[in-house]
mmCIF file of C-alpha atoms in Angstrom:
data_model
loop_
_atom_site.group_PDB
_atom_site.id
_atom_site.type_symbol
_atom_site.label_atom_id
_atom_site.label_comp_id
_atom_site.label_asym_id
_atom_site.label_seq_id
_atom_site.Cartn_x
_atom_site.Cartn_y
_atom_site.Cartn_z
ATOM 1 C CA UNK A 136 32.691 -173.237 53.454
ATOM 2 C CA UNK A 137 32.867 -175.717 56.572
ATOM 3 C CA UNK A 138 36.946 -176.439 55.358
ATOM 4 C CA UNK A 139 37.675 -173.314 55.550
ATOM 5 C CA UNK A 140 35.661 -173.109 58.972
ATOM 6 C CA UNK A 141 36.412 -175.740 60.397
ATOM 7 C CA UNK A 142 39.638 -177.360 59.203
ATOM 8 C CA UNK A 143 41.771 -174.574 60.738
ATOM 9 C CA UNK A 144 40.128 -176.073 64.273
ATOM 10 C CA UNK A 145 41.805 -179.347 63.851
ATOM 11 C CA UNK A 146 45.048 -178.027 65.712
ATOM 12 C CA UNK A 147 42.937 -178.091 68.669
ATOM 13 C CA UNK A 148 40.170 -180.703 67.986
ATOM 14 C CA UNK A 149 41.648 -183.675 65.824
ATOM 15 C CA UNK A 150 38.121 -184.213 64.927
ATOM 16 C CA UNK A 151 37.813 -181.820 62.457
ATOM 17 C CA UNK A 152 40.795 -183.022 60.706
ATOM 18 C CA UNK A 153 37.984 -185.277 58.525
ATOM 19 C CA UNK A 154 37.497 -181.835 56.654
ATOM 20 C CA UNK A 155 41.028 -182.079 55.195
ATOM 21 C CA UNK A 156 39.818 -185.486 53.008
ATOM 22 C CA UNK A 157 37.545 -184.997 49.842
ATOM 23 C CA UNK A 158 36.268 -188.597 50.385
ATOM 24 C CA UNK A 159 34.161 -186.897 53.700
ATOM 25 C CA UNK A 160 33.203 -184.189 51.863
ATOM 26 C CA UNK A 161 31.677 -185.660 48.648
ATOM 27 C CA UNK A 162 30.227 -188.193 51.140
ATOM 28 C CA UNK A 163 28.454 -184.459 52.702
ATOM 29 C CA UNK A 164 27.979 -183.017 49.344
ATOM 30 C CA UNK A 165 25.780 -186.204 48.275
ATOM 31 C CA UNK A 166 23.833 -185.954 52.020
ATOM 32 C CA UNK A 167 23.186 -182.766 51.996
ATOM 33 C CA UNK A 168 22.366 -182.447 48.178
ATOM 34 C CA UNK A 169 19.653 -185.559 48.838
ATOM 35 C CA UNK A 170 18.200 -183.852 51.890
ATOM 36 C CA UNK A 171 18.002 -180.334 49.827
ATOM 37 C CA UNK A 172 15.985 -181.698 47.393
ATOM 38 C CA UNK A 173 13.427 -183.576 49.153
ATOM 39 C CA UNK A 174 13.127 -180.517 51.099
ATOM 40 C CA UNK A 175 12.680 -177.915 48.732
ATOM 41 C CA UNK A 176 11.141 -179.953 46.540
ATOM 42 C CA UNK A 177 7.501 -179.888 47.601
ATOM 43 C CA UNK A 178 7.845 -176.224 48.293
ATOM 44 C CA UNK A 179 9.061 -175.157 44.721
ATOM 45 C CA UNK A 180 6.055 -178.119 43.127
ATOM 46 C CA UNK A 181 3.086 -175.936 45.303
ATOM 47 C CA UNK A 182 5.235 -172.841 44.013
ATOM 48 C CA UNK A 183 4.592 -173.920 40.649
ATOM 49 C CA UNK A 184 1.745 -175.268 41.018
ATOM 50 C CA UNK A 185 0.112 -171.828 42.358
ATOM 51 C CA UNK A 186 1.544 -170.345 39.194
ATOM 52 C CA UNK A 187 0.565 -172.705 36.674
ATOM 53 C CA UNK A 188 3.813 -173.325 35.197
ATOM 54 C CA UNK A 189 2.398 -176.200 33.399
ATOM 55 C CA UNK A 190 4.386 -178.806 30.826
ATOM 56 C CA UNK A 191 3.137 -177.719 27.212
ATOM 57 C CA UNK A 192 2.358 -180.627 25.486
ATOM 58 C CA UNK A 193 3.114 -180.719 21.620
ATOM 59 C CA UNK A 194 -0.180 -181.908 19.315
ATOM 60 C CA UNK A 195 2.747 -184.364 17.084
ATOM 61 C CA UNK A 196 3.615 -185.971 20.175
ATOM 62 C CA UNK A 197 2.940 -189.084 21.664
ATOM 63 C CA UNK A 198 -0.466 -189.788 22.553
ATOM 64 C CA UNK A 199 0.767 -191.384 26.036
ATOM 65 C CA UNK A 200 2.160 -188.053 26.929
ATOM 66 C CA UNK A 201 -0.770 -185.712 26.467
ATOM 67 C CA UNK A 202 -2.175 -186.783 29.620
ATOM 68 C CA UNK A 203 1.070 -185.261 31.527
ATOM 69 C CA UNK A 204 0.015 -181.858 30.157
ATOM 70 C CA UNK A 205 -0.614 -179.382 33.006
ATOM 71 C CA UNK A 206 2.346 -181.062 35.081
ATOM 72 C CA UNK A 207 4.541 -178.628 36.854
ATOM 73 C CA UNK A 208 7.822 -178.068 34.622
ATOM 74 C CA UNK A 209 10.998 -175.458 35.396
ATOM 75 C CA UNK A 210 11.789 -178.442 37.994
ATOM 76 C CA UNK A 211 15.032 -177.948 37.444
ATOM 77 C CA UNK A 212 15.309 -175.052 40.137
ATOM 78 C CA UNK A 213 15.292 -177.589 42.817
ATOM 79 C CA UNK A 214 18.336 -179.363 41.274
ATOM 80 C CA UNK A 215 20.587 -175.879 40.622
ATOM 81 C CA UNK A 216 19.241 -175.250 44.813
ATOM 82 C CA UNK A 217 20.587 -178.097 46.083
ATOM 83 C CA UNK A 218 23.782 -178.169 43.580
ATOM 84 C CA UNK A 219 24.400 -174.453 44.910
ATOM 85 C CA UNK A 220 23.782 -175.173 48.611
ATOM 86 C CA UNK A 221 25.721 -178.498 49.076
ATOM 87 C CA UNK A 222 29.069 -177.327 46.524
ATOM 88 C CA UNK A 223 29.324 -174.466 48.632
ATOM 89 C CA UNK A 224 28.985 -176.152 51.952
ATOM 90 C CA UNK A 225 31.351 -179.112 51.729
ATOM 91 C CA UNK A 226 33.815 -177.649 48.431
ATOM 92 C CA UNK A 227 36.832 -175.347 49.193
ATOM 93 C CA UNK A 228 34.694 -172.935 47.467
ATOM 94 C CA UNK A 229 38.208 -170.323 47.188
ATOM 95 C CA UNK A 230 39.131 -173.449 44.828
ATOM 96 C CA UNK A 231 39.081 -172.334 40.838
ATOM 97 C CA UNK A 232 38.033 -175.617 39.502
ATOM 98 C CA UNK A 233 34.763 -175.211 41.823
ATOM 99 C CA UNK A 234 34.453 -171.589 40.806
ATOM 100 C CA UNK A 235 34.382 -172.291 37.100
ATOM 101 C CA UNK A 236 32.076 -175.363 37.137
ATOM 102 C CA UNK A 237 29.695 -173.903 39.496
ATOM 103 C CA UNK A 238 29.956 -170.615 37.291
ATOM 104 C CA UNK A 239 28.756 -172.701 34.356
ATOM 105 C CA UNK A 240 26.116 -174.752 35.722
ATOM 106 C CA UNK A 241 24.264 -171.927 36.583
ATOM 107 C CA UNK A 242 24.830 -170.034 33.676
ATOM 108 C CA UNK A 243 23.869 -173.025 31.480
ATOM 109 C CA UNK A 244 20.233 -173.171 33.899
ATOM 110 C CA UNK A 245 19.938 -169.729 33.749
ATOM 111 C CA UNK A 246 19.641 -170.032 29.821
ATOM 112 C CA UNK A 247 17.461 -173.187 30.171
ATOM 113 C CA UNK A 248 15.680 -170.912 32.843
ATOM 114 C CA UNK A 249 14.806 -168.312 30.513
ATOM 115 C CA UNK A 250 13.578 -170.512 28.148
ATOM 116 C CA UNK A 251 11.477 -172.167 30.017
ATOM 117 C CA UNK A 252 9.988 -168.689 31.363
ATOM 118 C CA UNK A 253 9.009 -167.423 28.196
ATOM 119 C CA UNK A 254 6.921 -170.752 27.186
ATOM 120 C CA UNK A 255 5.135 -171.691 29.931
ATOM 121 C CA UNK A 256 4.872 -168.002 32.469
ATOM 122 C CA UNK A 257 4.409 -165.786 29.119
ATOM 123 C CA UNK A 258 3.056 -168.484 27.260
ATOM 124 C CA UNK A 259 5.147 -167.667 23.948
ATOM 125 C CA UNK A 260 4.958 -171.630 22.597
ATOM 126 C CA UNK A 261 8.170 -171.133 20.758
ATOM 127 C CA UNK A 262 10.446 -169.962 23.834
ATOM 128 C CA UNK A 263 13.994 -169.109 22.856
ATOM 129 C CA UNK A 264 14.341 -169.882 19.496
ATOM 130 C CA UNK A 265 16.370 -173.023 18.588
ATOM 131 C CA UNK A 266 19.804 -170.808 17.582
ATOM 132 C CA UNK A 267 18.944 -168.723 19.563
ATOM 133 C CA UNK A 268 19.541 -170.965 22.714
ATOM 134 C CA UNK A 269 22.637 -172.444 20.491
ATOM 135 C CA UNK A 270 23.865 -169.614 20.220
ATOM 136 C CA UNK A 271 24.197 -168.457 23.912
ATOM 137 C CA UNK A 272 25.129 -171.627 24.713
ATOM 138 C CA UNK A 273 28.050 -171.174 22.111
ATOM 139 C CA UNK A 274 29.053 -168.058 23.735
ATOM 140 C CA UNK A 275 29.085 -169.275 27.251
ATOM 141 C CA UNK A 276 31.652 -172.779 26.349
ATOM 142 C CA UNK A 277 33.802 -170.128 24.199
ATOM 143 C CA UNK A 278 34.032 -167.852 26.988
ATOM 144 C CA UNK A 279 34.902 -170.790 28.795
ATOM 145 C CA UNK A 280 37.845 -171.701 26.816
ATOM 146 C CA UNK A 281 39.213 -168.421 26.204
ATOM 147 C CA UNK A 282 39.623 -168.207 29.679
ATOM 148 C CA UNK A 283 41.371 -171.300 30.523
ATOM 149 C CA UNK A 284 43.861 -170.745 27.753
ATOM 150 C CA UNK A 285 44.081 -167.285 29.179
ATOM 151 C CA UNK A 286 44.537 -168.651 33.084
ATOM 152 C CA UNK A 287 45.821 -172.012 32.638
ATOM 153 C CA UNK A 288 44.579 -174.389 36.273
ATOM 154 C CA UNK A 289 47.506 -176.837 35.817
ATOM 155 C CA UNK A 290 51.403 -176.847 34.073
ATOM 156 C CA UNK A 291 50.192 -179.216 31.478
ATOM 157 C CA UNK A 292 49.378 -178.221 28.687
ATOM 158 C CA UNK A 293 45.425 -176.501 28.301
ATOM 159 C CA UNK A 294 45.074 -177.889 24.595
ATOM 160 C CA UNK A 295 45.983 -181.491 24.971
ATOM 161 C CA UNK A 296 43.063 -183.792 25.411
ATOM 162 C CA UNK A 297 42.986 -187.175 26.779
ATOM 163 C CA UNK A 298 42.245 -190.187 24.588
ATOM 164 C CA UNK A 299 40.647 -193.585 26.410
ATOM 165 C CA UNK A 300 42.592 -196.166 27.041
ATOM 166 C CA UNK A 301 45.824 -195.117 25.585
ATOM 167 C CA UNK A 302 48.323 -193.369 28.063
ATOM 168 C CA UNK A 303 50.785 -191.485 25.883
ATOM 169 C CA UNK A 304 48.261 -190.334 23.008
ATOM 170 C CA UNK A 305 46.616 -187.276 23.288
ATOM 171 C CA UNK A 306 44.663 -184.584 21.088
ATOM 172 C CA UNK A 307 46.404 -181.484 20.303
ATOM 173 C CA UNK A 308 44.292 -178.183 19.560
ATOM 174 C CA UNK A 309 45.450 -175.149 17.691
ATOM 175 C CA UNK A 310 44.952 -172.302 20.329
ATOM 176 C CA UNK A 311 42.399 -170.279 18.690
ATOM 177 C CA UNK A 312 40.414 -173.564 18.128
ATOM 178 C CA UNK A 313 40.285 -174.502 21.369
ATOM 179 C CA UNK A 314 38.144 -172.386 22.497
ATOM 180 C CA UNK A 315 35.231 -173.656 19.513
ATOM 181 C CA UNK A 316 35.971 -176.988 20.846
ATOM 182 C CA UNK A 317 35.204 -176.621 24.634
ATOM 183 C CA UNK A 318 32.135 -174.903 23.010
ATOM 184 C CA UNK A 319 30.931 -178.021 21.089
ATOM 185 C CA UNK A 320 31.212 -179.949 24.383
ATOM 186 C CA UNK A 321 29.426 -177.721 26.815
ATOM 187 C CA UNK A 322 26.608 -177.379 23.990
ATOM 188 C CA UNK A 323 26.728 -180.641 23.207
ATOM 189 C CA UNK A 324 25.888 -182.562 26.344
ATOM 190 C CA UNK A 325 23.694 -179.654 27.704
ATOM 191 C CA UNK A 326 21.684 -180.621 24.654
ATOM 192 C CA UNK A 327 22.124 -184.822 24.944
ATOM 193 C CA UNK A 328 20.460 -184.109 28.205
ATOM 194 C CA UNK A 329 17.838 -181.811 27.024
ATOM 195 C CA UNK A 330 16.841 -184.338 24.204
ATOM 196 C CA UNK A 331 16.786 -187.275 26.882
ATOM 197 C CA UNK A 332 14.480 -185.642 29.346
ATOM 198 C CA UNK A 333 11.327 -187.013 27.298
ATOM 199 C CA UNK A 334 10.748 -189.941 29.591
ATOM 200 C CA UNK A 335 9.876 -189.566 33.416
ATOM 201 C CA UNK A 336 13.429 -189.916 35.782
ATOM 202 C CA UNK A 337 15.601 -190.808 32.232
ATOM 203 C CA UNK A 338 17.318 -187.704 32.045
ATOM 204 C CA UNK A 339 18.049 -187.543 35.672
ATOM 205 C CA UNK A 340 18.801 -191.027 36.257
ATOM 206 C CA UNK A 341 21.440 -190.865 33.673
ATOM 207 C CA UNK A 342 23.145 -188.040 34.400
ATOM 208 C CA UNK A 343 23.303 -188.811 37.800
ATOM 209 C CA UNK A 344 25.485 -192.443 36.565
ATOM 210 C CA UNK A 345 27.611 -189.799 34.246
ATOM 211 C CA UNK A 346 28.120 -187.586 36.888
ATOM 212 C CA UNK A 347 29.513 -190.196 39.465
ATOM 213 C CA UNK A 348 31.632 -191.252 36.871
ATOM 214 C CA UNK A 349 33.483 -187.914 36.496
ATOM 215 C CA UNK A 350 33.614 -187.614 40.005
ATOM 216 C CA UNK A 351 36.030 -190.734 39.714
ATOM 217 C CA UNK A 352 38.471 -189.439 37.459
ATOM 218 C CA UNK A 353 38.197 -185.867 39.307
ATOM 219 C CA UNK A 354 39.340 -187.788 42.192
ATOM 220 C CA UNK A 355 42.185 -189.869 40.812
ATOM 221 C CA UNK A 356 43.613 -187.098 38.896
ATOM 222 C CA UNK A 357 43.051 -184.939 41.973
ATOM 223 C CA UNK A 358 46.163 -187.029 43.645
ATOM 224 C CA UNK A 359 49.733 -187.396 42.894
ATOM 225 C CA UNK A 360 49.944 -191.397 43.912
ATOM 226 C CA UNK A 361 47.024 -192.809 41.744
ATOM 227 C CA UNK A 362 46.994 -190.296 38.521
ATOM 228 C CA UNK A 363 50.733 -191.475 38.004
ATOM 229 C CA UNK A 364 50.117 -195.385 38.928
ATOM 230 C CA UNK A 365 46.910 -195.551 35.851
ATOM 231 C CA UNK A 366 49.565 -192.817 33.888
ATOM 232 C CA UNK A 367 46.858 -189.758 34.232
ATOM 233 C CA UNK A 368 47.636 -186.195 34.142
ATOM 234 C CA UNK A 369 47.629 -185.166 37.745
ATOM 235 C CA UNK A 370 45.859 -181.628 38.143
ATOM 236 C CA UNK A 371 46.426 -180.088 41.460
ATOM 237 C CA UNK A 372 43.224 -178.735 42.889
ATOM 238 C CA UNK A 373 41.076 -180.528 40.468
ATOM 239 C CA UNK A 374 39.968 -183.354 43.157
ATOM 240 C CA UNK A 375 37.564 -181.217 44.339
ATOM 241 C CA UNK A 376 35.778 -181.480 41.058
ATOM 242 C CA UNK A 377 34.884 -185.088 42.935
ATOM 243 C CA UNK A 378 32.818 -183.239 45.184
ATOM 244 C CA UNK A 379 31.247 -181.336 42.971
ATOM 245 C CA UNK A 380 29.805 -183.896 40.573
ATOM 246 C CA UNK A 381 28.952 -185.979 44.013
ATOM 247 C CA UNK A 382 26.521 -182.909 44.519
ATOM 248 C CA UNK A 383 25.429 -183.042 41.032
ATOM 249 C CA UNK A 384 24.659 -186.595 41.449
ATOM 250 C CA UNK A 385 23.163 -186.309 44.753
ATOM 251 C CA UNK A 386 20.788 -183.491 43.268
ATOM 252 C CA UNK A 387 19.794 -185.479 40.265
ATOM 253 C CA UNK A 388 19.061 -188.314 42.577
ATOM 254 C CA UNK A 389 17.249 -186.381 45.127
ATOM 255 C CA UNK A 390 15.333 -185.100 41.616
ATOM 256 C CA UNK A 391 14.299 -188.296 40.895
ATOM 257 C CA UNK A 392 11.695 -188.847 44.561
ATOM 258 C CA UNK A 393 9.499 -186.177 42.344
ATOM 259 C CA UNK A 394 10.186 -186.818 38.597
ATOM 260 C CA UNK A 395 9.926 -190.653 38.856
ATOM 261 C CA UNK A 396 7.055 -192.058 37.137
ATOM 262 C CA UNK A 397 3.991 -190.815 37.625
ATOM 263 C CA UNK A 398 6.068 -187.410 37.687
ATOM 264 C CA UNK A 399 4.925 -185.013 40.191
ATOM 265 C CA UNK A 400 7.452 -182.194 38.607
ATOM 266 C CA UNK A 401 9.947 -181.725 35.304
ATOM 267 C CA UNK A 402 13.062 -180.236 35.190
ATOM 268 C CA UNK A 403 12.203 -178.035 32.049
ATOM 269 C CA UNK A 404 15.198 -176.881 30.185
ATOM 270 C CA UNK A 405 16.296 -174.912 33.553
ATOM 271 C CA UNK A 406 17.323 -178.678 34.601
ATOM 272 C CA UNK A 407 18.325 -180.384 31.859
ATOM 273 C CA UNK A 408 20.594 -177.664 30.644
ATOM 274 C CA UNK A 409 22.357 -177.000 33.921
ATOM 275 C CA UNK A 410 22.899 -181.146 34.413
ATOM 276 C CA UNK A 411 24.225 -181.080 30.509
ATOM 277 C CA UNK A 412 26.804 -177.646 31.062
ATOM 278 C CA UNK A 413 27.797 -179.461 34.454
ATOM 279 C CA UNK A 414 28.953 -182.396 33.138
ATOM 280 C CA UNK A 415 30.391 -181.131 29.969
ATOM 281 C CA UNK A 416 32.203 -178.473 31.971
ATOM 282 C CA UNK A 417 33.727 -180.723 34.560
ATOM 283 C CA UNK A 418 34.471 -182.993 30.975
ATOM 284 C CA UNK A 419 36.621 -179.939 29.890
ATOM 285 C CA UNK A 420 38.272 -179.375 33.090
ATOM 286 C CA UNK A 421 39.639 -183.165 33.420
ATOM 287 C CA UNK A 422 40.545 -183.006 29.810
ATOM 288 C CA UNK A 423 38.329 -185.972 29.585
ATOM 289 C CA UNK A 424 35.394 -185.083 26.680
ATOM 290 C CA UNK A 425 36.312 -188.368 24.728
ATOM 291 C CA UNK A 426 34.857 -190.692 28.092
#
């Protein structure tokens, strides 16, 4: 939103020509994702506080974590806040690669949401049902790659994956599987997240490290000079991916002042879901799911 504000000012005020340079605007995203959080933060804790929306403890569990019963969960609202407010402040938010991975991370909390709202606000102990949560997830990475094989983003082609550390090998999908495929990735890492969030700040901390790294790649395959000089596919448009995960990170991190240990809040499913589809989406759009 401020690019397309204030870029178009830079004829007259050579200031605002920083706009034009993702490496300022991630730099924003970050800022303004960290400031977000510890600012909402406290507001959506009393929030849930006032409601109750206590962590159910299971009986199996650890004994160590019984005593964090009764702590504030569905934390993960401040994280999909600041994602939200900082993408749309500092991305070109007309860009598709930002539509599409902004479209997914909330989609991906909004399951984790629901989830969450049925075990701890109308205290059904099960929630969503194991396939049933699959299952939508399923759905939502399918959609997902029907539509990019539909609506290509760059000229290479949508079914050729990148391999680590080996230039001119690639995977090659049949078209109709494709689509499975980006599936098992969105799913996948929305649930390596939801399975790591068991410790206070582990879930966050690490995708906030996973989500730096994609910003990386989004950023060297975002440009012409340095995608061809380490022989990456250069996909126009997708730099701004790097701004994107920057506010990912920066809302994970911010995450962390109040999930840290003692933690003051979780990020329930509604978190750990929308970190997971973020990263695996942004995977999918870099043709990157093998890093």
């Amino acid at each position: 939103m401020l690019y397309e504000l204030l870029f178009p000012l830079a004829d007259r005020h050579i200031i605002f020509n920083v706009f034009q340079y993702i490496s300022f605007r991630a730099a924003g995203a970050m800022v303004t994702a960290l400031l977000v959080s510890f600012v909402v933060g406290p507001l959506v804790i009393r929030r849930l506080e006032r409601g109750n929306v206590g962590q159910v403890i299971r009986v199996e569990g650890p004994k160590s974590h019984r005593k964090k019963a009764g702590t504030p969960t569905m934390g993960g609202v401040i994280m999909l806040i600041a994602i939200v407010i900082s993408t749309l402040l500092w991305a070109k938010i007309a860009d598709p690669y930002i539509n599409i991975a902004l479209g997914m991370t909330l989609l991906m909390g909004g399951i984790g949401f629901w989830d969450d709202y049925l075990k701890v606000v109308r205290h059904e102990s099960r929630g969503l049902i194991a396939r049933q949560k699959f299952l939508w997830q399923m759905v939502a990475g399918i959609t997902l790659g029907v539509f990019l094989l539909s609506q290509p983003l760059s000229a290479h082609d949508v079914t050729h994956r990148l391999v680590p550390f080996f230039k001119t090998v690639h995977l090659a999908f049949i078209p109709f599987v494709f689509p499975l495929f980006v599936a098992l990735v969105v799913a996948g890492s929305a649930n390596a997240v939801n399975l790591t969030d068991g410790l206070d700040g582990l879930a966050a901390g690490l995708s906030a490290i996973a989500a730096l790294a994609f910003a990386v790649f989004a950023y060297v395959m975002g440009r012409v000079d340095t995608s061809f000089y380490l022989g990456l596919p250069y996909l126009p448009g997708a730099g701004e991916l790097t701004v994107f995960a920057v506010a990912v990170a920066g809302s994970a991190i911010g995450f962390l002042w109040f999930n840290a240990p003692p933690a003051l809040v979780f990020m329930g499913d509604t978190g750990s879901l929308a970190l997971g589809g973020a990263i695996g989406t942004v995977a999918v759009l870099l043709k990157s799911e093998l890093l």
